[in-house]
PDB file of C-alpha atoms in Angstrom:
ATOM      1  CA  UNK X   1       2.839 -19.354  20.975  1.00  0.00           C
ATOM      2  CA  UNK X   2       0.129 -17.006  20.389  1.00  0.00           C
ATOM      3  CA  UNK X   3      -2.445 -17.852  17.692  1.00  0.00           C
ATOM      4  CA  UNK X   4      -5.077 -15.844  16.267  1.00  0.00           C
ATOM      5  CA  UNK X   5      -8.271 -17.974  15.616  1.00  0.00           C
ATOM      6  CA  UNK X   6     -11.666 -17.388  14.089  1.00  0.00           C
ATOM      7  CA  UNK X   7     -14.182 -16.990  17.216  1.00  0.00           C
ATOM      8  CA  UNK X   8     -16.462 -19.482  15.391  1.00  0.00           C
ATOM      9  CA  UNK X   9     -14.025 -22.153  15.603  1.00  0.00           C
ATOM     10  CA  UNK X  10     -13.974 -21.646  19.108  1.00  0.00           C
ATOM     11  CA  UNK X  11     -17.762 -22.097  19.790  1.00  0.00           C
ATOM     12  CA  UNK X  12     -18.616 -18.277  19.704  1.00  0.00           C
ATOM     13  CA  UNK X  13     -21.696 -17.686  17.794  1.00  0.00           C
ATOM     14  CA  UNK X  14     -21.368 -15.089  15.571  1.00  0.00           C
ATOM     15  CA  UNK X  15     -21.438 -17.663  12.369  1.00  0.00           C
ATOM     16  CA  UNK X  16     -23.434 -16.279   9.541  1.00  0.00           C
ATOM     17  CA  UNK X  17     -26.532 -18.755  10.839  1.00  0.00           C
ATOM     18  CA  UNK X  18     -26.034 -17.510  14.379  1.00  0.00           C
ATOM     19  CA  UNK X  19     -24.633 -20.740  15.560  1.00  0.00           C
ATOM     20  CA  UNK X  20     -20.367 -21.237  15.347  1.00  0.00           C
ATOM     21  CA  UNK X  21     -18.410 -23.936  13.918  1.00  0.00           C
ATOM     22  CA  UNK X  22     -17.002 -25.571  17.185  1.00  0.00           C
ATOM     23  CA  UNK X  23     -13.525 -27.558  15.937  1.00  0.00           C
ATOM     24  CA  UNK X  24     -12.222 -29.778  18.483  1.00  0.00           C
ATOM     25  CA  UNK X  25      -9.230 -30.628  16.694  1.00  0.00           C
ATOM     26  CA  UNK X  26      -8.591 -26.787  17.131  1.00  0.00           C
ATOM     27  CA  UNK X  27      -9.329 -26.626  20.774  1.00  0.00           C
ATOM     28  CA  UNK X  28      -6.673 -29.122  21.192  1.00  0.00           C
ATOM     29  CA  UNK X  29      -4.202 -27.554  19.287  1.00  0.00           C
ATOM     30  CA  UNK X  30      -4.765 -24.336  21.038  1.00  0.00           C
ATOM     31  CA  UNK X  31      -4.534 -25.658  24.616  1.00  0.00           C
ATOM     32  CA  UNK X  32      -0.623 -24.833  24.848  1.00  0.00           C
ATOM     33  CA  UNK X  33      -1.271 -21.523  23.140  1.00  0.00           C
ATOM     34  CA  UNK X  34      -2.733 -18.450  24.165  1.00  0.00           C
ATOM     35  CA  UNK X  35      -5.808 -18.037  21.624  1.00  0.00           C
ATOM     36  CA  UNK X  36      -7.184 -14.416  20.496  1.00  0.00           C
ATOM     37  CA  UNK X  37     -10.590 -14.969  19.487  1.00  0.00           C
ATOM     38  CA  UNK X  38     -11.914 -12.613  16.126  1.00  0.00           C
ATOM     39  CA  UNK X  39     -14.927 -12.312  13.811  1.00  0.00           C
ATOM     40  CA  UNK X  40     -14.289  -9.862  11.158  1.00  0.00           C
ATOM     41  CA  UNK X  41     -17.824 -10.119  10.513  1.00  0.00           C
ATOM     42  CA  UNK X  42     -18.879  -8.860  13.847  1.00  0.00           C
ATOM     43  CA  UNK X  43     -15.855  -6.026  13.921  1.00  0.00           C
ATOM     44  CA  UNK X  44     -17.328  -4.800  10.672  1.00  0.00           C
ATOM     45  CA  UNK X  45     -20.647  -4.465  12.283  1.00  0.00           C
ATOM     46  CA  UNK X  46     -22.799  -7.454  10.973  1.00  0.00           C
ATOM     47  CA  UNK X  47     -25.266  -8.449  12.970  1.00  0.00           C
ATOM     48  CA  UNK X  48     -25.605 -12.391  13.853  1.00  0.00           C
ATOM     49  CA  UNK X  49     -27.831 -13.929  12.365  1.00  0.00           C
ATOM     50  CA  UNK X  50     -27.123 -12.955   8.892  1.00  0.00           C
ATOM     51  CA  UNK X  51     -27.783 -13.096   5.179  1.00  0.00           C
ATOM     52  CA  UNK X  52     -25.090 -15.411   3.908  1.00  0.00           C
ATOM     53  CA  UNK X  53     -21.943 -13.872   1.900  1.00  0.00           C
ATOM     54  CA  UNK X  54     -19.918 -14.630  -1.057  1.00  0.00           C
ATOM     55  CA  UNK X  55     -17.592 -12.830  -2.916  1.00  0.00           C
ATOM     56  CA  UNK X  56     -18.369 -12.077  -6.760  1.00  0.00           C
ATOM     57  CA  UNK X  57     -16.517 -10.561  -8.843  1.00  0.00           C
ATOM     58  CA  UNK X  58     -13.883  -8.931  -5.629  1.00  0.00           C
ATOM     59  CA  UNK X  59     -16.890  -7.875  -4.273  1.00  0.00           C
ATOM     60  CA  UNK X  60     -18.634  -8.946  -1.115  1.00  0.00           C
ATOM     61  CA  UNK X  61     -22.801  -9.640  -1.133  1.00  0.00           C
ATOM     62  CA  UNK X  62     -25.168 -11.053   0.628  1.00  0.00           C
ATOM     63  CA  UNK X  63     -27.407 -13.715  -0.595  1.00  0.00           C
ATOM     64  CA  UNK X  64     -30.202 -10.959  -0.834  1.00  0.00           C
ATOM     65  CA  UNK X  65     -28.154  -9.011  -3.292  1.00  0.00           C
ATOM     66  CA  UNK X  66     -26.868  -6.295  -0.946  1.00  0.00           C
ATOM     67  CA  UNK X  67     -23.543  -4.849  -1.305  1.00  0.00           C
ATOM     68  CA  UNK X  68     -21.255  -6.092   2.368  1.00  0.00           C
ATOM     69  CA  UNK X  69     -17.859  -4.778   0.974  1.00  0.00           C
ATOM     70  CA  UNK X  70     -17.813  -1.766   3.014  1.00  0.00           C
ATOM     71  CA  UNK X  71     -18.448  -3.989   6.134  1.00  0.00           C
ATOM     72  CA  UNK X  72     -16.617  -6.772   5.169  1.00  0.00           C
ATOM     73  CA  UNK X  73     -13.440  -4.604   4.584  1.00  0.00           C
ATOM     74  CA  UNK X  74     -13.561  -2.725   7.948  1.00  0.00           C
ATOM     75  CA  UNK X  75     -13.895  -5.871   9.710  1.00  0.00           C
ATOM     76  CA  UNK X  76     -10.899  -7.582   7.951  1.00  0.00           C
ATOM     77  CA  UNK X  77      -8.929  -3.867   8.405  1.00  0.00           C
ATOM     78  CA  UNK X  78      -9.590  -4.421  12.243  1.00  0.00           C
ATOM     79  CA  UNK X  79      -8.672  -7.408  12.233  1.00  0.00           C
ATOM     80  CA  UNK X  80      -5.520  -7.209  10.946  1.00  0.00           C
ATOM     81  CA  UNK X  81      -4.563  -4.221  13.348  1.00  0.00           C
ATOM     82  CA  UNK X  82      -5.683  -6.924  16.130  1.00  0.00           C
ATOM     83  CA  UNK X  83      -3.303  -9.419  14.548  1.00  0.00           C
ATOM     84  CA  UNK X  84       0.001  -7.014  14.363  1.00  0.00           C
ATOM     85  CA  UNK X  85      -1.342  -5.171  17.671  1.00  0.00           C
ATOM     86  CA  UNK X  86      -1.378  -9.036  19.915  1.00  0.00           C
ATOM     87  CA  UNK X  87       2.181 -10.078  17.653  1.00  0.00           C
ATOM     88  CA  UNK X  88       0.256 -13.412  16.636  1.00  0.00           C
ATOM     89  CA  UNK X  89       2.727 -16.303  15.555  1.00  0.00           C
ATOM     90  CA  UNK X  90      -0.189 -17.829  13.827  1.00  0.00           C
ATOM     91  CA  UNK X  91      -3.621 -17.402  12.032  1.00  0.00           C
ATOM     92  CA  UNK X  92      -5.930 -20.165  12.151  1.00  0.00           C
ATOM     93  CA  UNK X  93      -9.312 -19.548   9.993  1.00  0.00           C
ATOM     94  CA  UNK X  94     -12.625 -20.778   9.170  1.00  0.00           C
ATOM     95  CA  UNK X  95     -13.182 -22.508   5.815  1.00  0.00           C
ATOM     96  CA  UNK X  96     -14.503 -20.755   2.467  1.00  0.00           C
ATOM     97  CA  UNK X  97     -15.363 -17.726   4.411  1.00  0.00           C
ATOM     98  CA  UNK X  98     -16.075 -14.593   2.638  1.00  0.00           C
ATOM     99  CA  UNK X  99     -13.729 -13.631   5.220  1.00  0.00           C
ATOM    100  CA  UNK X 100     -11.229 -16.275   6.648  1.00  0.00           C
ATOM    101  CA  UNK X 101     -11.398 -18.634   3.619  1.00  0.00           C
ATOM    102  CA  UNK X 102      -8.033 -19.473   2.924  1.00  0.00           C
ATOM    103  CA  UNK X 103      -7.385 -21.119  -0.406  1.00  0.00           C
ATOM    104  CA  UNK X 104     -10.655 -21.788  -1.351  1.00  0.00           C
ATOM    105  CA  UNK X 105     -14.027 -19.925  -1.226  1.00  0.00           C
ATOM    106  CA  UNK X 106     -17.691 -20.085  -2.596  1.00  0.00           C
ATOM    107  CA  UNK X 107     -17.884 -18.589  -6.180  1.00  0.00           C
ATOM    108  CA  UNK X 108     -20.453 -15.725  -5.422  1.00  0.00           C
ATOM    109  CA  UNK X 109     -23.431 -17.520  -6.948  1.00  0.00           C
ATOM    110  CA  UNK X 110     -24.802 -18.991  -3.436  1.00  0.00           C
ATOM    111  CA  UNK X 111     -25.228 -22.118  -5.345  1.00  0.00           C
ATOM    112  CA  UNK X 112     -21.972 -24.183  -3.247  1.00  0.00           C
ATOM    113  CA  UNK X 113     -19.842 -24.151  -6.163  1.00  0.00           C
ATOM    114  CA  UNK X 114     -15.759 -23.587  -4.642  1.00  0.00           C
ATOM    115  CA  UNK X 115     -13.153 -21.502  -6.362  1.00  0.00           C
ATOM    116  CA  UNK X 116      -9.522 -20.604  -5.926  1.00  0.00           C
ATOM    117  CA  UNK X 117      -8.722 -17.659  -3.631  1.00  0.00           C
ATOM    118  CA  UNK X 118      -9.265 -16.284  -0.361  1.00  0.00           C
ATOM    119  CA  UNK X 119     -11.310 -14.347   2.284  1.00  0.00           C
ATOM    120  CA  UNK X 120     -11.082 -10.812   2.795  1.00  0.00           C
ATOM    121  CA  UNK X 121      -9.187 -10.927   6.360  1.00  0.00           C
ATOM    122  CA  UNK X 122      -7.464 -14.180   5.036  1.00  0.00           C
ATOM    123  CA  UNK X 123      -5.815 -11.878   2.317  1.00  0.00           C
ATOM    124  CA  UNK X 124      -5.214  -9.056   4.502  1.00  0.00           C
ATOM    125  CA  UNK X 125      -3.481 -11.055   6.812  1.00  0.00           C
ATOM    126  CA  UNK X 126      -1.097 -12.559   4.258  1.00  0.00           C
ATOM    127  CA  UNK X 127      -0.420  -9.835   2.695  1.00  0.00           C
ATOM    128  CA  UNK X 128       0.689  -8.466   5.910  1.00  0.00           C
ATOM    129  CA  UNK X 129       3.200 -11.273   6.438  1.00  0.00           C
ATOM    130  CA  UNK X 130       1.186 -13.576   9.145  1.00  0.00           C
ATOM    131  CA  UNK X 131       1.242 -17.193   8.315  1.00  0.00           C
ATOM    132  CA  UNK X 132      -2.402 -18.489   7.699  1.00  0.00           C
ATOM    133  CA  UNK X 133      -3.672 -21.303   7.751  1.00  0.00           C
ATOM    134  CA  UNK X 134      -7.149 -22.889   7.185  1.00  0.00           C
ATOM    135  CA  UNK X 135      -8.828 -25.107  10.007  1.00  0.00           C
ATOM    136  CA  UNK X 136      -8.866 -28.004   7.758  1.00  0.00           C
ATOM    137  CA  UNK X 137      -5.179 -28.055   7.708  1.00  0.00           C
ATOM    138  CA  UNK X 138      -5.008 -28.718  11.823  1.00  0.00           C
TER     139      UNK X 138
END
């Protein structure tokens, strides 16, 4: 099987902080699979370390007030085209992401309050057909 999984979960660094969210549990599941590693983030050309995103209001900003939509967007565009171009079985994403959440995300007032819904990429990529699936569900 061939699974798609945020590169954060894999102990890349390209987490908003500049650190990743190593998952063990993930690592394990992935060890019969062959694993293509993606950041939206980074393929919409965010730098790491970086402000820290929400969406408000179907729009993407950073905790500064800057508008990320454009970047966000591209990012989650790329990586769906990575997604249909490698014919992954599964997607496997980072928690309340602006970009991978899947199911839940932060509310857009930076103050750790969760809503209903889902990351850019994470809606992209359903939309599209893939079957997603958030880390916590591993």
């Amino acid at each position: 099987m061939k699974i798609m999984v945020s590169a954060c979960l894999m102990g890349d660094n390209c987490k908003y902080s500049g650190g990743n969210n190593l998952n063990e549990k993930v690592l394990a599941y992935a060890e019969e699979c062959e694993i293509v590693r993606v950041c939206p983030e980074m393929l919409g050309g965010l730098t790491t370390p970086r402000e820290p995103c929400e969406i408000r209001d179907g729009v993407v900003v950073s905790r500064d007030g800057r508008n990320v939509d454009k970047e966000f967007r591209l990012g989650a565009e790329k990586a769906l085209e990575l997604a249909k171009s490698e014919k992954v079985d599964l997607v496997v994403l980072q928690s309340r992401s602006p970009s991978c959440g899947v199911g839940i995300v932060y509310d857009g007032t930076f103050s750790g309050k969760k809503v209903t819904g889902n990351g850019v990429f994470a809606q992209l990529a359903i939309d599209a057909g893939f079957q997603v699936v958030d880390v916590e569900d591993i």
